[in-house]
């Protein structure tokens, strides 16, 4: 990790964060709002990459963890009027508990069955939201009485700060001995187990960490939107967007996942005037990157820098 602070990647990242922190001084509220959402999605993607990129477990249902955190925080504020920050913390803790309960049986199956288990969890959460509409708002959505701030600049700085801190923690974890064990277990679990590592325990820890940041980001996002709905935080299409963002940015890079999320959100909004073609164009670009640059944006840049 010490080498990272001496690397070109660190100085480039630092410069980007410094420049990004000055944007509220000279860009419109519309742009700030777009980037605020992109930064939260960046945390979603980084959390997903920790589990897939290092532990080798394909989580097809990232929105289960996001949704649990978002709806828990939203319901507590809507039904009981608890403070925003208490609801956010409890939303993150609820996602951790839900992630732990889901991971225990899911990590004991192999191959695609883990991914299918997480996908079924999303479908179950969607059904829960619809069935208990009096509590969750159902398909219409849940109105959140309070928001973090009505100032676009404040919301932007909170999102940027949260993404930056999350990136530091998740990247640091990925470069720690735990991250190395996760990487070894993802590449060859049998050999890693033969070396004496508890594979299930390490993957469970990765799932819980991923759940914490996903749930926390989901809770923050709904208090920015002022509403929680299936389409914004639970829908399978949202999960696909998170997965594509992480792969676009670069598997096993963590930081690249945030880059991929920002690219997807900004590109989608930029192409909005094209109507239905927007999704097609963004999807085509994503497919081309995956086919010709399997290591993603950041992975390709790092490989080029290493060769230079």
CSV table of C-alpha atoms in Angstrom, one decimal:
chain,number,residue,atom,x,y,z
A,1,UNK,CA,0.0,0.0,0.0
A,2,UNK,CA,3.0,2.3,0.7
A,3,UNK,CA,4.0,2.0,-2.9
A,4,UNK,CA,0.6,3.3,-4.0
A,5,UNK,CA,1.3,6.7,-2.4
A,6,UNK,CA,4.4,7.0,-4.6
A,7,UNK,CA,2.8,5.8,-7.8
A,8,UNK,CA,1.5,7.8,-10.7
A,9,UNK,CA,-2.0,6.5,-10.1
A,10,UNK,CA,-2.1,8.1,-6.6
A,11,UNK,CA,-1.1,11.5,-7.9
A,12,UNK,CA,-3.5,11.3,-10.8
A,13,UNK,CA,-6.3,10.3,-8.4
A,14,UNK,CA,-5.4,13.1,-6.0
A,15,UNK,CA,-5.4,15.7,-8.8
A,16,UNK,CA,-8.8,14.4,-10.1
A,17,UNK,CA,-10.3,14.6,-6.6
A,18,UNK,CA,-9.0,18.2,-6.1
A,19,UNK,CA,-10.3,19.3,-9.4
A,20,UNK,CA,-13.7,17.6,-8.8
A,21,UNK,CA,-14.0,19.3,-5.4
A,22,UNK,CA,-13.9,22.7,-7.1
A,23,UNK,CA,-16.7,22.0,-9.6
A,24,UNK,CA,-19.5,23.6,-7.5
A,25,UNK,CA,-17.7,26.9,-7.9
A,26,UNK,CA,-18.3,27.1,-11.7
A,27,UNK,CA,-20.7,24.5,-13.0
A,28,UNK,CA,-24.5,24.3,-13.0
A,29,UNK,CA,-26.6,22.6,-10.5
A,30,UNK,CA,-27.8,20.2,-13.2
A,31,UNK,CA,-24.2,18.9,-13.7
A,32,UNK,CA,-23.6,18.7,-10.0
A,33,UNK,CA,-26.8,16.6,-9.6
A,34,UNK,CA,-25.7,14.3,-12.4
A,35,UNK,CA,-22.3,13.7,-10.8
A,36,UNK,CA,-23.8,13.3,-7.4
A,37,UNK,CA,-25.7,10.3,-8.6
A,38,UNK,CA,-22.7,9.0,-10.5
A,39,UNK,CA,-20.5,9.1,-7.3
A,40,UNK,CA,-23.0,7.0,-5.4
A,41,UNK,CA,-23.1,4.5,-8.2
A,42,UNK,CA,-19.3,4.6,-8.1
A,43,UNK,CA,-19.5,3.2,-4.6
A,44,UNK,CA,-22.0,0.6,-5.7
A,45,UNK,CA,-19.5,-0.5,-8.4
A,46,UNK,CA,-16.5,-0.5,-6.2
A,47,UNK,CA,-18.3,-2.6,-3.6
A,48,UNK,CA,-19.3,-5.1,-6.2
A,49,UNK,CA,-15.7,-5.3,-7.6
A,50,UNK,CA,-14.4,-6.2,-4.2
A,51,UNK,CA,-16.5,-9.4,-4.2
A,52,UNK,CA,-16.2,-10.3,-7.9
A,53,UNK,CA,-12.8,-9.0,-8.8
A,54,UNK,CA,-10.9,-10.4,-5.8
A,55,UNK,CA,-13.1,-13.1,-4.3
A,56,UNK,CA,-14.2,-14.4,-7.7
A,57,UNK,CA,-17.9,-14.5,-6.7
A,58,UNK,CA,-20.3,-13.2,-9.3
A,59,UNK,CA,-23.0,-11.3,-7.4
A,60,UNK,CA,-25.9,-10.9,-9.8
A,61,UNK,CA,-28.0,-9.1,-7.2
A,62,UNK,CA,-26.1,-6.0,-6.0
A,63,UNK,CA,-29.4,-4.2,-5.7
A,64,UNK,CA,-30.5,-6.5,-2.9
A,65,UNK,CA,-28.0,-5.0,-0.6
A,66,UNK,CA,-28.5,-1.5,-2.0
A,67,UNK,CA,-32.3,-1.8,-1.7
A,68,UNK,CA,-32.2,-3.1,1.9
A,69,UNK,CA,-30.1,-0.1,3.0
A,70,UNK,CA,-32.2,2.4,1.0
A,71,UNK,CA,-35.6,1.1,2.1
A,72,UNK,CA,-34.6,0.6,5.7
A,73,UNK,CA,-33.4,4.2,6.0
A,74,UNK,CA,-36.4,5.5,4.1
A,75,UNK,CA,-39.0,3.6,6.1
A,76,UNK,CA,-37.6,4.6,9.4
A,77,UNK,CA,-37.7,8.3,8.4
A,78,UNK,CA,-41.1,8.0,6.8
A,79,UNK,CA,-42.8,6.0,9.5
A,80,UNK,CA,-41.1,7.2,12.7
A,81,UNK,CA,-39.5,10.5,11.7
A,82,UNK,CA,-36.1,9.5,12.9
A,83,UNK,CA,-33.2,11.7,12.1
A,84,UNK,CA,-31.6,11.4,8.6
A,85,UNK,CA,-28.1,10.4,9.9
A,86,UNK,CA,-29.5,7.8,12.3
A,87,UNK,CA,-31.6,6.3,9.5
A,88,UNK,CA,-28.6,6.2,7.2
A,89,UNK,CA,-26.5,4.3,9.8
A,90,UNK,CA,-29.3,1.9,10.5
A,91,UNK,CA,-29.8,1.4,6.8
A,92,UNK,CA,-26.2,0.4,6.4
A,93,UNK,CA,-26.4,-2.0,9.4
A,94,UNK,CA,-29.5,-3.6,8.0
A,95,UNK,CA,-27.7,-4.2,4.7
A,96,UNK,CA,-24.8,-5.8,6.6
A,97,UNK,CA,-27.2,-8.1,8.5
A,98,UNK,CA,-29.1,-9.0,5.3
A,99,UNK,CA,-25.8,-9.6,3.5
A,100,UNK,CA,-24.5,-11.9,6.2
A,101,UNK,CA,-27.7,-13.9,6.3
A,102,UNK,CA,-27.7,-14.2,2.5
A,103,UNK,CA,-24.0,-15.0,2.2
A,104,UNK,CA,-24.0,-17.9,4.7
A,105,UNK,CA,-25.9,-20.3,2.5
A,106,UNK,CA,-24.9,-18.7,-0.8
A,107,UNK,CA,-21.2,-19.1,-0.2
A,108,UNK,CA,-21.6,-22.8,0.4
A,109,UNK,CA,-22.7,-23.4,-3.2
A,110,UNK,CA,-20.3,-23.4,-6.2
A,111,UNK,CA,-20.3,-22.1,-9.7
A,112,UNK,CA,-23.3,-20.1,-11.0
A,113,UNK,CA,-25.5,-21.1,-8.0
A,114,UNK,CA,-24.0,-18.3,-5.9
A,115,UNK,CA,-25.0,-15.7,-8.6
A,116,UNK,CA,-28.5,-17.3,-8.9
A,117,UNK,CA,-29.0,-17.1,-5.2
A,118,UNK,CA,-28.2,-13.4,-5.1
A,119,UNK,CA,-30.5,-12.8,-8.1
A,120,UNK,CA,-33.4,-14.6,-6.4
A,121,UNK,CA,-32.8,-12.4,-3.3
A,122,UNK,CA,-33.5,-9.3,-5.5
A,123,UNK,CA,-36.7,-10.8,-6.8
A,124,UNK,CA,-37.8,-11.6,-3.3
A,125,UNK,CA,-37.1,-8.0,-2.2
A,126,UNK,CA,-39.1,-6.7,-5.1
A,127,UNK,CA,-42.0,-8.9,-4.1
A,128,UNK,CA,-41.8,-7.8,-0.5
A,129,UNK,CA,-41.9,-4.1,-1.5
A,130,UNK,CA,-45.0,-4.7,-3.7
A,131,UNK,CA,-46.8,-6.9,-1.1
A,132,UNK,CA,-46.2,-4.6,1.8
A,133,UNK,CA,-47.1,-1.5,-0.1
A,134,UNK,CA,-48.5,0.2,3.0
A,135,UNK,CA,-45.0,0.2,4.5
A,136,UNK,CA,-42.8,0.5,1.5
A,137,UNK,CA,-44.9,2.6,-0.9
A,138,UNK,CA,-45.2,-0.3,-3.3
A,139,UNK,CA,-44.7,0.3,-7.0
A,140,UNK,CA,-45.5,4.0,-6.6
A,141,UNK,CA,-42.5,4.6,-4.3
A,142,UNK,CA,-41.8,5.7,-0.8
A,143,UNK,CA,-41.7,9.4,-0.1
A,144,UNK,CA,-38.9,10.5,2.2
A,145,UNK,CA,-39.9,13.5,4.4
A,146,UNK,CA,-36.4,14.7,5.0
A,147,UNK,CA,-33.3,15.1,2.8
A,148,UNK,CA,-29.7,15.6,3.6
A,149,UNK,CA,-29.6,19.1,2.0
A,150,UNK,CA,-31.4,21.1,-0.6
A,151,UNK,CA,-28.2,22.8,-1.7
A,152,UNK,CA,-26.7,21.1,-4.8
A,153,UNK,CA,-23.2,22.0,-3.9
A,154,UNK,CA,-23.5,20.5,-0.4
A,155,UNK,CA,-25.0,17.3,-1.8
A,156,UNK,CA,-22.2,17.1,-4.4
A,157,UNK,CA,-19.4,17.5,-1.8
A,158,UNK,CA,-21.0,14.9,0.5
A,159,UNK,CA,-21.2,12.4,-2.4
A,160,UNK,CA,-17.6,13.2,-3.6
A,161,UNK,CA,-16.2,12.9,0.0
A,162,UNK,CA,-18.1,9.6,0.6
A,163,UNK,CA,-16.9,8.1,-2.7
A,164,UNK,CA,-13.3,9.2,-2.0
A,165,UNK,CA,-13.3,7.8,1.5
A,166,UNK,CA,-14.9,4.6,0.3
A,167,UNK,CA,-12.3,4.2,-2.5
A,168,UNK,CA,-9.5,4.6,0.0
A,169,UNK,CA,-10.9,2.0,2.4
A,170,UNK,CA,-11.9,-0.5,-0.3
A,171,UNK,CA,-8.6,-0.1,-2.3
A,172,UNK,CA,-6.6,-0.4,0.9
A,173,UNK,CA,-8.5,-3.6,1.8
A,174,UNK,CA,-7.9,-5.0,-1.6
A,175,UNK,CA,-4.1,-4.5,-1.2
A,176,UNK,CA,-4.0,-5.8,2.3
A,177,UNK,CA,-3.2,-9.5,3.2
A,178,UNK,CA,-7.0,-10.1,3.3
A,179,UNK,CA,-7.2,-8.9,-0.3
A,180,UNK,CA,-4.4,-11.1,-1.3
A,181,UNK,CA,-6.1,-14.1,0.2
A,182,UNK,CA,-9.4,-13.2,-1.5
A,183,UNK,CA,-7.5,-12.9,-4.8
A,184,UNK,CA,-5.9,-16.3,-4.3
A,185,UNK,CA,-9.2,-17.9,-3.3
A,186,UNK,CA,-10.9,-16.4,-6.3
A,187,UNK,CA,-8.3,-17.8,-8.7
A,188,UNK,CA,-7.7,-21.2,-7.2
A,189,UNK,CA,-9.8,-21.9,-4.0
A,190,UNK,CA,-8.5,-25.5,-3.7
A,191,UNK,CA,-4.9,-24.5,-3.6
A,192,UNK,CA,-5.6,-21.5,-1.3
A,193,UNK,CA,-7.5,-23.9,1.1
A,194,UNK,CA,-4.6,-26.3,1.0
A,195,UNK,CA,-2.3,-23.5,2.2
A,196,UNK,CA,-4.5,-23.2,5.3
A,197,UNK,CA,-6.7,-20.2,4.5
A,198,UNK,CA,-10.3,-20.3,5.5
A,199,UNK,CA,-11.8,-19.5,2.1
A,200,UNK,CA,-15.5,-19.2,3.3
A,201,UNK,CA,-14.5,-16.9,6.2
A,202,UNK,CA,-12.6,-14.5,4.0
A,203,UNK,CA,-15.3,-14.4,1.3
A,204,UNK,CA,-17.9,-13.9,4.0
A,205,UNK,CA,-15.9,-10.9,5.3
A,206,UNK,CA,-15.7,-9.5,1.7
A,207,UNK,CA,-19.5,-9.9,1.3
A,208,UNK,CA,-20.2,-8.1,4.5
A,209,UNK,CA,-17.9,-5.2,3.6
A,210,UNK,CA,-19.5,-5.0,0.2
A,211,UNK,CA,-22.9,-5.0,1.9
A,212,UNK,CA,-21.9,-2.2,4.3
A,213,UNK,CA,-20.8,0.2,1.6
A,214,UNK,CA,-23.7,-0.8,-0.8
A,215,UNK,CA,-26.3,-0.2,2.0
A,216,UNK,CA,-24.7,3.0,3.2
A,217,UNK,CA,-24.5,4.4,-0.4
A,218,UNK,CA,-28.1,3.3,-1.0
A,219,UNK,CA,-29.3,5.1,2.1
A,220,UNK,CA,-27.5,8.3,1.2
A,221,UNK,CA,-28.9,8.1,-2.3
A,222,UNK,CA,-32.5,8.0,-1.3
A,223,UNK,CA,-32.0,10.9,1.1
A,224,UNK,CA,-30.7,12.8,-1.9
A,225,UNK,CA,-33.6,11.8,-4.2
A,226,UNK,CA,-36.2,12.3,-1.5
A,227,UNK,CA,-37.9,9.0,-2.5
A,228,UNK,CA,-37.2,5.3,-2.7
A,229,UNK,CA,-38.6,3.1,-5.5
A,230,UNK,CA,-38.0,-0.2,-7.1
A,231,UNK,CA,-36.8,1.4,-10.3
A,232,UNK,CA,-34.1,3.5,-8.7
A,233,UNK,CA,-32.5,1.2,-6.1
A,234,UNK,CA,-33.8,-2.4,-6.5
A,235,UNK,CA,-34.5,-3.0,-10.2
A,236,UNK,CA,-32.4,-5.7,-11.9
A,237,UNK,CA,-31.5,-3.2,-14.6
A,238,UNK,CA,-29.9,-1.0,-11.9
A,239,UNK,CA,-27.8,-4.0,-10.9
A,240,UNK,CA,-26.8,-4.7,-14.5
A,241,UNK,CA,-25.6,-1.1,-14.7
A,242,UNK,CA,-23.5,-1.5,-11.5
A,243,UNK,CA,-21.9,-4.7,-12.9
A,244,UNK,CA,-21.2,-3.2,-16.3
A,245,UNK,CA,-19.7,-0.1,-14.6
A,246,UNK,CA,-17.3,-2.3,-12.6
A,247,UNK,CA,-16.2,-4.4,-15.6
A,248,UNK,CA,-15.8,-1.3,-17.8
A,249,UNK,CA,-13.6,0.4,-15.2
A,250,UNK,CA,-11.4,-2.7,-14.8
A,251,UNK,CA,-11.9,-5.8,-12.8
A,252,UNK,CA,-9.7,-6.1,-9.7
A,253,UNK,CA,-8.8,-2.4,-9.7
A,254,UNK,CA,-11.6,-1.0,-7.4
A,255,UNK,CA,-10.8,2.6,-8.4
A,256,UNK,CA,-11.6,1.7,-12.0
A,257,UNK,CA,-15.2,0.7,-11.0
A,258,UNK,CA,-15.9,4.3,-9.9
A,259,UNK,CA,-14.5,5.5,-13.2
A,260,UNK,CA,-16.8,3.1,-15.1
A,261,UNK,CA,-19.9,4.2,-13.1
A,262,UNK,CA,-19.2,7.9,-13.8
A,263,UNK,CA,-18.8,7.2,-17.5
A,264,UNK,CA,-22.0,5.2,-17.7
A,265,UNK,CA,-24.1,7.8,-15.9
A,266,UNK,CA,-22.6,10.8,-17.7
A,267,UNK,CA,-22.7,9.1,-21.1
A,268,UNK,CA,-26.3,8.0,-20.6
A,269,UNK,CA,-27.4,11.6,-19.7
A,270,UNK,CA,-25.4,13.2,-22.5
A,271,UNK,CA,-27.0,10.9,-25.1
A,272,UNK,CA,-30.5,11.4,-23.6
A,273,UNK,CA,-31.7,13.5,-26.6
A,274,UNK,CA,-31.2,10.5,-28.9
A,275,UNK,CA,-34.1,8.8,-27.0
A,276,UNK,CA,-34.1,5.0,-27.2
A,277,UNK,CA,-30.8,5.0,-29.1
A,278,UNK,CA,-29.0,6.2,-25.9
A,279,UNK,CA,-29.2,2.8,-24.2
A,280,UNK,CA,-28.1,1.1,-27.5
A,281,UNK,CA,-25.1,3.4,-28.0
A,282,UNK,CA,-23.9,3.1,-24.4
A,283,UNK,CA,-24.4,-0.7,-24.4
A,284,UNK,CA,-22.4,-1.0,-27.7
A,285,UNK,CA,-19.5,1.0,-26.3
A,286,UNK,CA,-19.6,-1.1,-23.1
A,287,UNK,CA,-19.5,-4.3,-25.2
A,288,UNK,CA,-16.6,-3.1,-27.4
A,289,UNK,CA,-14.6,-2.2,-24.3
A,290,UNK,CA,-15.3,-5.5,-22.7
A,291,UNK,CA,-14.3,-7.4,-25.9
A,292,UNK,CA,-11.2,-5.4,-26.8
A,293,UNK,CA,-10.1,-4.2,-23.4
A,294,UNK,CA,-11.0,-7.0,-21.0
A,295,UNK,CA,-9.1,-5.2,-18.2
A,296,UNK,CA,-11.3,-2.2,-18.5
A,297,UNK,CA,-10.4,1.5,-18.7
A,298,UNK,CA,-8.1,1.6,-15.7
A,299,UNK,CA,-6.7,-1.9,-16.2
A,300,UNK,CA,-5.6,-1.0,-19.8
A,301,UNK,CA,-4.1,2.3,-18.6
A,302,UNK,CA,-2.1,0.6,-15.9
A,303,UNK,CA,-0.9,-2.1,-18.3
A,304,UNK,CA,0.2,0.6,-20.8
A,305,UNK,CA,2.0,2.5,-18.0
A,306,UNK,CA,3.8,-0.6,-16.9
A,307,UNK,CA,5.0,-1.3,-20.4
A,308,UNK,CA,6.2,2.3,-20.8
